[in-house]
Each structure stands twice: as structure tokens, then as C-alpha cells.
Amino acid sequence: MTGRALVLDGPGACRLTDAPPAAPGPGEVRVAVHASGICGSDRELWEGHRPDGYARYPVIPGHEWSGTVEAVGAGVPEALLGRKTVGEGFRNCQVCARCHAGETTLCTAGYEETGFTWPGAMADTLVLPARLLHPLADGADLTAAALLEPAACVAAAALKAEARPGDRVAVVGTGTLGMIAVQFLAATSPAELLAVGRGREREKLALDFGATSFRTADEPLPDDFDVVIEAAGSADAARTSLGLLRRGGRLVLTGLPAAGAAGLDPTGLVVRQAEVRTVFGAPPAAWAHAVRAFDAGLLDLLPLVTHRLPLDAFAEAIETAGRPGAGKVLLHP
């Protein structure tokens, strides 16, 4: 059998190479990749800005993906053959205290992740442990499903937000994560759901996804929301999000601002008695939540895809993803 893979030999250096499908080992599966998405972490990998220990060159990128199981290794149920699926990226140790608690993204054994320190999905096939799979419904749209990795990260935020029916909730950020967060919060039947963006390009989409109102960050904003999810990844967005909260409200931060960014004012946190929670990646419970919501039709992910390119167009995909107005960019083998 023949196959191809995109390899990053180092920052700014990529090549398409022959990569015959590997046989899955015990406990592993081989997936025929349908699509792999581009995100900010892939840009960091391309530009060489990943922190030490969070990248290992040469590497096949691709941690956001969907596909179909085409081979199983020893000890893996054959019922998985032919199943549409997505899969977790973090390669946790399964034996530390945090893993046993289900907090696999806090694994104390060190960072290992598909697409950064292990071969990723920008290839015809991907081999990974079967325990990381989250099979999908038979009728799942695999193009939309390629966005389930960012959806799982947002699901982690939604679970930590603990929004209840009738709450007044808000999302700051209108990128892929923000638009998915709007959908998760809309499913909780809020009394009000405000989306806040830097511009109005995605106002209609936010309203279509369930937001009841939309404002830009430079407009006057209220300060009495019960729950706010920050999904923009900047220090300014974090401060805007805190400002939206009522006293005693709950803030969930999902973004990673640049190193050294000015933080939240501790005085404001104390005086407002704000509860701040954070998300880094998605543990299994969040993945399961995202997949259930997707299979139930509660997540409409396809409208977030704006570009679909071939596997050998990685550099173009990185450039395209950084343009104003671009949504999710997918690579197809």
C-alpha cells in the first residue's frame, strides 16, 4: 500500500513524503484520515514558536482530525472497523494521580500530543491508541467532525462554566472557539446570550447559533452576567470578560495570551468575588460531551469551515488561516 504524509523538518520547512500505512500494534488502531484542521498551535509549530518541550521535529502535524477506522491491532474490538471517529490528542500516562482523576490534560508524566511530539493526522493514515478514540454516529459528517477537537476544548469550558437555564451568559471572542461556545451555551436555555467580538463580521453567524445579542468590545458593555466564557486568547479579552461579570459571577478562560501579557487585576477579582476557572485542552469527559452534542445535532460546525485545501498546501493553509475573515481551514489527504 502507498501513502503520503506532510512532514515538518523544522520551522518553515515542510515536505510531502511517501508514508506507507503502518500496522497498528497491540491496543492501537489505524485511521484513514478524512480531514485535518489548522489552528493557532499549528502556526506556532510552523513558525518555531512552540515552547520547549511542546514540539519535537521532524513531526507530522495535525491534532484536529476526523476519519474512519480501517485496521485494528491485537486486543482492540473488531467492531471498531469501519467506524467514523475522532480522537484525543494528549498521550497521557494513565497511571498518575491526575490521570486517575480523569484530568488527563494535567498528566504529571510530561507533555506528549499527537501532531506535536507524536505523528499527527496530516497524512493519509494515522495510528494511535484505541483508548483515545471517540466513535461517531454512522451518519456523521466527517468534514464537520474535523472540528470536534476545538469543540471538545470548548466543551471543557462549558462544563466548567456550569451555566444553568435562565442564567445570563456571554462569550467573548468570535473565532472558531467562540462560535462553538455560543452553541454550547445556547443549549443551556439562557435568559440572555451575548456575543462580543472585535468587529461585526460574525454577528449574523453568532445570532444564527443562538446568541440573543451582539456587541463589539469597544462598545459600552454591561457588567451583570452570571457566566462568561473567554474564547479569544488575549489579555484584553480576559479583562473584557471579567468586566462583563456580576459580583460573584463565574469566568472561564480558554485562551493563551502571549507570554508576559498583563494579567487580571487581583483587586478586581477579590472585590467582585469572581470565580475564575481555566481550560487547557480537553479531558475525556469533555470529548464525550462534545461528541454527544454533535451526534444529537446541537453543534452546527460545518458553517465554520471556510477553506478546504489538499495535503501539500500546508504553507498556504497556514497563511490562509491567518487572514481576516478566515474560519477553519481543513487539509484533505
Short mmCIF file of C-alpha atoms in Angstrom, two decimals:
data_model
loop_
_atom_site.label_atom_id
_atom_site.label_comp_id
_atom_site.label_asym_id
_atom_site.label_seq_id
_atom_site.Cartn_x
_atom_site.Cartn_y
_atom_site.Cartn_z
CA MET A 1 0.00 0.00 0.00
CA THR A 2 1.13 3.55 -0.72
CA GLY A 3 0.52 6.62 1.33
CA ARG A 4 1.68 10.17 1.91
CA ALA A 5 2.43 12.37 4.89
CA LEU A 6 3.31 16.02 5.40
CA VAL A 7 6.49 16.36 7.47
CA LEU A 8 7.80 19.47 9.19
CA ASP A 9 11.57 19.09 9.45
CA GLY A 10 11.76 22.33 11.39
CA PRO A 11 10.24 25.82 11.45
CA GLY A 12 9.29 26.90 7.94
CA ALA A 13 10.46 23.64 6.36
CA CYS A 14 7.86 21.15 5.15
CA ARG A 15 7.79 18.35 2.60
CA LEU A 16 5.36 15.77 1.32
CA THR A 17 6.80 12.28 1.62
CA ASP A 18 5.83 8.67 0.97
CA ALA A 19 4.41 7.09 4.11
CA PRO A 20 3.06 3.56 3.66
CA PRO A 21 0.30 2.79 6.19
CA ALA A 22 1.78 1.32 9.37
CA ALA A 23 0.32 -1.77 11.01
CA PRO A 24 -1.35 -0.89 14.32
CA GLY A 25 0.30 -2.50 17.32
CA PRO A 26 -1.45 -4.04 20.34
CA GLY A 27 -4.13 -1.70 21.62
CA GLU A 28 -3.84 0.56 18.56
CA VAL A 29 -5.94 1.38 15.51
CA ARG A 30 -5.15 2.80 12.09
CA VAL A 31 -7.45 5.54 10.86
CA ALA A 32 -7.94 6.63 7.26
CA VAL A 33 -7.85 10.40 7.67
CA HIS A 34 -10.69 12.41 6.11
CA ALA A 35 -9.61 15.91 7.12
CA SER A 36 -7.21 17.72 9.44
CA GLY A 37 -7.72 21.28 10.65
CA ILE A 38 -5.32 24.20 11.04
CA CYS A 39 -5.23 26.07 14.35
CA GLY A 40 -3.01 28.60 16.10
CA SER A 41 -0.87 25.82 17.56
CA ASP A 42 0.00 24.66 14.03
CA ARG A 43 1.09 28.20 13.20
CA GLU A 44 3.36 28.12 16.27
CA LEU A 45 4.79 24.82 15.04
CA TRP A 46 5.39 26.27 11.57
CA GLU A 47 6.99 29.45 12.90
CA GLY A 48 9.03 27.72 15.61
CA HIS A 49 7.28 29.45 18.49
CA ARG A 50 6.16 26.40 20.44
CA PRO A 51 7.65 26.42 23.95
CA ASP A 52 10.46 24.00 24.71
CA GLY A 53 9.10 20.51 25.24
CA TYR A 54 5.91 21.17 23.27
CA ALA A 55 7.27 20.24 19.83
CA ARG A 56 9.61 17.59 18.50
CA TYR A 57 10.90 17.95 14.92
CA PRO A 58 10.68 16.31 12.48
CA VAL A 59 6.97 15.81 13.01
CA ILE A 60 3.79 15.14 11.07
CA PRO A 61 1.40 17.87 12.27
CA GLY A 62 -2.34 17.53 12.69
CA HIS A 63 -4.16 17.28 16.02
CA GLU A 64 -7.64 18.27 14.78
CA TRP A 65 -8.92 15.46 12.60
CA SER A 66 -11.66 13.05 11.59
CA GLY A 67 -11.54 9.73 9.80
CA THR A 68 -12.58 6.10 9.61
CA VAL A 69 -11.03 3.13 11.40
CA GLU A 70 -9.51 0.83 8.76
CA ALA A 71 -7.39 -1.58 10.85
CA VAL A 72 -7.16 -2.68 14.47
CA GLY A 73 -4.32 -4.17 16.48
CA ALA A 74 -4.33 -7.05 18.93
CA GLY A 75 -6.74 -6.59 21.78
CA VAL A 76 -8.88 -3.99 20.02
CA PRO A 77 -12.56 -4.85 19.31
CA GLU A 78 -13.10 -5.55 15.64
CA ALA A 79 -16.44 -3.75 15.96
CA LEU A 80 -14.44 -0.52 15.55
CA LEU A 81 -13.58 -1.42 11.94
CA GLY A 82 -15.36 0.94 9.58
CA ARG A 83 -16.46 3.32 12.33
CA LYS A 84 -16.28 7.05 11.75
CA THR A 85 -14.26 8.58 14.55
CA VAL A 86 -12.32 11.42 16.10
CA GLY A 87 -9.69 11.12 18.79
CA GLU A 88 -7.97 12.80 21.70
CA GLY A 89 -4.54 14.28 21.15
CA PHE A 90 -2.99 14.17 24.61
CA ARG A 91 -0.96 10.97 25.16
CA ASN A 92 -1.45 10.70 28.91
CA CYS A 93 0.31 8.11 31.09
CA GLN A 94 -2.92 6.68 32.63
CA VAL A 95 -1.20 5.91 35.94
CA CYS A 96 -0.53 9.24 37.70
CA ALA A 97 -2.98 10.70 40.22
CA ARG A 98 -4.31 13.29 37.79
CA CYS A 99 -4.96 10.69 35.07
CA HIS A 100 -6.80 8.50 37.57
CA ALA A 101 -8.93 11.52 38.45
CA GLY A 102 -9.84 11.93 34.75
CA GLU A 103 -7.77 15.11 34.45
CA THR A 104 -5.61 13.74 31.64
CA THR A 105 -4.56 17.17 30.36
CA LEU A 106 -2.79 17.65 33.71
CA CYS A 107 -0.84 14.37 33.42
CA THR A 108 2.29 14.66 35.56
CA ALA A 109 4.36 12.40 33.31
CA GLY A 110 5.01 15.28 30.91
CA TYR A 111 3.56 16.63 27.70
CA GLU A 112 3.03 14.32 24.73
CA GLU A 113 0.50 15.11 21.99
CA THR A 114 -0.45 13.88 18.54
CA GLY A 115 0.74 16.32 15.89
CA PHE A 116 3.44 17.91 18.07
CA THR A 117 5.55 15.22 19.70
CA TRP A 118 3.86 12.23 18.01
CA PRO A 119 2.94 11.82 14.32
CA GLY A 120 -0.29 13.64 13.52
CA ALA A 121 -3.12 13.46 11.02
CA MET A 122 -1.74 15.44 8.09
CA ALA A 123 -1.25 12.16 6.31
CA ASP A 124 -3.33 9.53 4.59
CA THR A 125 -3.41 7.46 7.77
CA LEU A 126 -2.88 7.88 11.49
CA VAL A 127 -2.03 5.21 14.08
CA LEU A 128 -2.99 5.90 17.69
CA PRO A 129 -4.11 4.08 20.84
CA ALA A 130 -7.69 2.87 20.56
CA ARG A 131 -8.41 4.23 24.05
CA LEU A 132 -8.18 7.75 22.60
CA LEU A 133 -10.96 7.22 20.05
CA HIS A 134 -14.44 8.72 20.27
CA PRO A 135 -16.55 6.92 17.64
CA LEU A 136 -19.27 8.92 15.90
CA ALA A 137 -22.78 8.14 14.74
CA ASP A 138 -22.90 6.27 11.41
CA GLY A 139 -24.37 9.29 9.62
CA ALA A 140 -21.84 11.81 10.92
CA ASP A 141 -20.47 14.39 8.50
CA LEU A 142 -16.70 13.85 8.69
CA THR A 143 -15.90 17.31 7.36
CA ALA A 144 -17.82 18.92 10.22
CA ALA A 145 -16.43 16.33 12.65
CA ALA A 146 -12.89 17.55 11.96
CA LEU A 147 -13.79 20.48 14.24
CA LEU A 148 -14.57 18.27 17.21
CA GLU A 149 -11.13 18.79 18.75
CA PRO A 150 -11.71 22.53 19.27
CA ALA A 151 -15.30 21.67 20.19
CA ALA A 152 -14.00 19.36 22.92
CA CYS A 153 -11.88 22.19 24.33
CA VAL A 154 -14.98 24.40 24.38
CA ALA A 155 -16.96 21.54 25.94
CA ALA A 156 -14.41 21.55 28.76
CA ALA A 157 -15.11 25.26 29.24
CA ALA A 158 -18.87 24.73 29.09
CA LEU A 159 -18.68 22.03 31.76
CA LYS A 160 -16.62 24.32 34.00
CA ALA A 161 -18.99 27.24 33.33
CA GLU A 162 -21.89 25.28 34.85
CA ALA A 163 -24.44 27.57 33.21
CA ARG A 164 -28.00 26.85 34.28
CA PRO A 165 -31.29 27.54 32.48
CA GLY A 166 -32.24 31.17 32.92
CA ASP A 167 -28.68 32.40 33.51
CA ARG A 168 -27.41 35.47 31.71
CA VAL A 169 -24.34 34.31 29.82
CA ALA A 170 -21.79 35.79 27.44
CA VAL A 171 -18.98 34.74 25.12
CA VAL A 172 -16.01 36.98 24.32
CA GLY A 173 -14.40 36.06 21.01
CA THR A 174 -15.98 35.21 17.68
CA GLY A 175 -13.43 32.84 16.18
CA THR A 176 -13.98 29.10 15.90
CA LEU A 177 -13.88 28.57 19.68
CA GLY A 178 -16.19 31.48 20.36
CA MET A 179 -18.79 30.38 17.83
CA ILE A 180 -18.78 26.87 19.28
CA ALA A 181 -19.06 28.31 22.79
CA VAL A 182 -22.15 30.23 21.73
CA GLN A 183 -23.73 26.96 20.63
CA PHE A 184 -22.91 25.15 23.87
CA LEU A 185 -24.32 27.98 25.97
CA ALA A 186 -27.41 28.30 23.76
CA ALA A 187 -28.16 24.66 24.59
CA THR A 188 -28.47 25.58 28.30
CA SER A 189 -31.56 27.77 27.65
CA PRO A 190 -30.10 31.06 28.94
CA ALA A 191 -32.21 34.12 29.59
CA GLU A 192 -29.70 36.13 27.57
CA LEU A 193 -26.67 35.16 25.49
CA LEU A 194 -24.36 37.98 24.48
CA ALA A 195 -21.56 37.50 21.95
CA VAL A 196 -18.73 40.05 21.97
CA GLY A 197 -16.33 40.42 19.05
CA ARG A 198 -13.69 42.85 17.85
CA GLY A 199 -15.77 43.55 14.74
CA ARG A 200 -19.17 42.68 13.35
CA GLU A 201 -18.09 40.20 10.68
CA ARG A 202 -19.58 37.27 12.58
CA GLU A 203 -22.58 38.97 14.12
CA LYS A 204 -25.11 37.15 11.91
CA LEU A 205 -23.43 33.80 12.48
CA ALA A 206 -23.43 34.32 16.25
CA LEU A 207 -27.15 35.16 16.18
CA ASP A 208 -27.83 32.14 13.95
CA PHE A 209 -26.03 29.96 16.51
CA GLY A 210 -28.24 31.18 19.35
CA ALA A 211 -26.85 34.49 20.62
CA THR A 212 -29.60 36.89 21.62
CA SER A 213 -27.45 40.00 21.21
CA PHE A 214 -24.08 41.07 19.82
CA ARG A 215 -21.71 43.90 20.67
CA THR A 216 -18.16 44.85 19.77
CA ALA A 217 -15.56 45.11 22.52
CA ASP A 218 -15.25 48.89 22.07
CA GLU A 219 -18.95 49.49 22.71
CA PRO A 220 -20.41 50.07 26.19
CA LEU A 221 -20.84 46.66 27.81
CA PRO A 222 -22.98 45.52 30.74
CA ASP A 223 -21.46 44.23 33.97
CA ASP A 224 -24.08 41.85 35.32
CA PHE A 225 -23.68 38.49 33.61
CA ASP A 226 -23.75 35.26 35.61
CA VAL A 227 -21.32 33.33 33.41
CA VAL A 228 -18.75 34.44 30.82
CA ILE A 229 -16.58 32.26 28.59
CA GLU A 230 -13.47 33.94 27.16
CA ALA A 231 -12.53 32.41 23.80
CA ALA A 232 -10.28 34.99 22.18
CA GLY A 233 -6.86 34.26 23.63
CA SER A 234 -5.74 37.76 24.55
CA ALA A 235 -5.21 39.63 27.79
CA ASP A 236 -7.61 42.34 26.59
CA ALA A 237 -10.29 39.71 26.06
CA ALA A 238 -9.74 38.35 29.57
CA ARG A 239 -10.17 41.81 31.06
CA THR A 240 -13.26 42.46 28.93
CA SER A 241 -14.69 39.13 30.09
CA LEU A 242 -14.11 39.96 33.75
CA GLY A 243 -15.78 43.31 33.26
CA LEU A 244 -18.95 41.61 31.99
CA LEU A 245 -19.42 39.62 35.20
CA ARG A 246 -21.78 40.43 38.02
CA ARG A 247 -20.36 40.28 41.53
CA GLY A 248 -19.81 36.63 42.34
CA GLY A 249 -20.07 35.60 38.70
CA ARG A 250 -18.09 32.82 37.03
CA LEU A 251 -15.43 33.37 34.34
CA VAL A 252 -13.87 30.57 32.26
CA LEU A 253 -10.67 31.41 30.37
CA THR A 254 -9.77 29.26 27.35
CA GLY A 255 -7.23 31.42 25.51
CA LEU A 256 -3.45 31.53 25.80
CA PRO A 257 -2.23 35.15 25.57
CA ALA A 258 1.34 35.85 24.56
CA ALA A 259 3.92 35.30 27.28
CA GLY A 260 4.26 38.28 29.60
CA ALA A 261 0.80 39.69 28.86
CA ALA A 262 -0.70 41.86 31.58
CA GLY A 263 -2.97 39.77 33.77
CA LEU A 264 -6.26 40.32 35.55
CA ASP A 265 -6.26 42.81 38.38
CA PRO A 266 -6.31 40.82 41.65
CA THR A 267 -8.13 43.67 43.37
CA GLY A 268 -10.97 43.40 40.89
CA LEU A 269 -11.16 39.65 41.40
CA VAL A 270 -11.29 39.96 45.18
CA VAL A 271 -13.73 42.86 45.38
CA ARG A 272 -16.07 41.25 42.86
CA GLN A 273 -15.61 37.82 44.44
CA ALA A 274 -15.31 36.50 40.89
CA GLU A 275 -14.76 32.81 40.35
CA VAL A 276 -12.16 32.18 37.64
CA ARG A 277 -11.66 28.78 36.02
CA THR A 278 -9.31 27.86 33.18
CA VAL A 279 -9.11 25.28 30.41
CA PHE A 280 -6.07 23.77 28.69
CA GLY A 281 -7.02 21.05 26.24
CA ALA A 282 -9.85 18.60 26.75
CA PRO A 283 -10.05 15.60 29.10
CA PRO A 284 -12.08 12.51 28.10
CA ALA A 285 -15.29 13.79 29.75
CA ALA A 286 -15.18 16.93 27.62
CA TRP A 287 -14.59 14.90 24.45
CA ALA A 288 -17.54 12.68 25.30
CA HIS A 289 -19.70 15.76 25.94
CA ALA A 290 -18.73 17.31 22.59
CA VAL A 291 -19.35 14.11 20.63
CA ARG A 292 -22.74 13.57 22.28
CA ALA A 293 -23.77 17.14 21.49
CA PHE A 294 -22.54 16.74 17.89
CA ASP A 295 -24.33 13.43 17.36
CA ALA A 296 -27.50 14.96 18.84
CA GLY A 297 -27.42 17.80 16.31
CA LEU A 298 -26.72 20.50 18.91
CA LEU A 299 -23.45 21.60 17.27
CA ASP A 300 -23.52 23.02 13.75
CA LEU A 301 -19.84 23.00 12.83
CA LEU A 302 -19.84 22.97 9.02
CA PRO A 303 -20.56 26.72 8.64
CA LEU A 304 -17.28 27.41 10.45
CA VAL A 305 -15.27 25.78 7.64
CA THR A 306 -14.25 28.41 5.09
CA HIS A 307 -11.40 26.71 3.19
CA ARG A 308 -10.59 23.14 2.14
CA LEU A 309 -7.15 22.50 0.65
CA PRO A 310 -5.06 19.48 -0.41
CA LEU A 311 -2.47 17.97 1.91
CA ASP A 312 0.50 19.51 0.09
CA ALA A 313 -0.84 23.05 0.64
CA PHE A 314 0.20 23.33 4.30
CA ALA A 315 2.09 26.62 3.94
CA GLU A 316 -0.84 28.11 2.02
CA ALA A 317 -3.23 26.81 4.67
CA ILE A 318 -1.24 28.49 7.46
CA GLU A 319 -1.26 31.78 5.54
CA THR A 320 -4.96 31.48 4.72
CA ALA A 321 -5.92 30.73 8.31
CA GLY A 322 -4.26 33.97 9.42
CA ARG A 323 -6.23 36.22 7.07
CA PRO A 324 -9.05 38.41 8.33
CA GLY A 325 -12.41 36.71 7.84
CA ALA A 326 -10.98 33.22 7.53
CA GLY A 327 -12.65 30.49 9.54
CA LYS A 328 -11.49 26.93 9.92
CA VAL A 329 -9.09 25.74 7.21
CA LEU A 330 -9.05 22.00 6.53
CA LEU A 331 -6.47 19.88 4.72
CA HIS A 332 -7.66 16.75 2.92
CA PRO A 333 -5.34 13.84 2.02
#
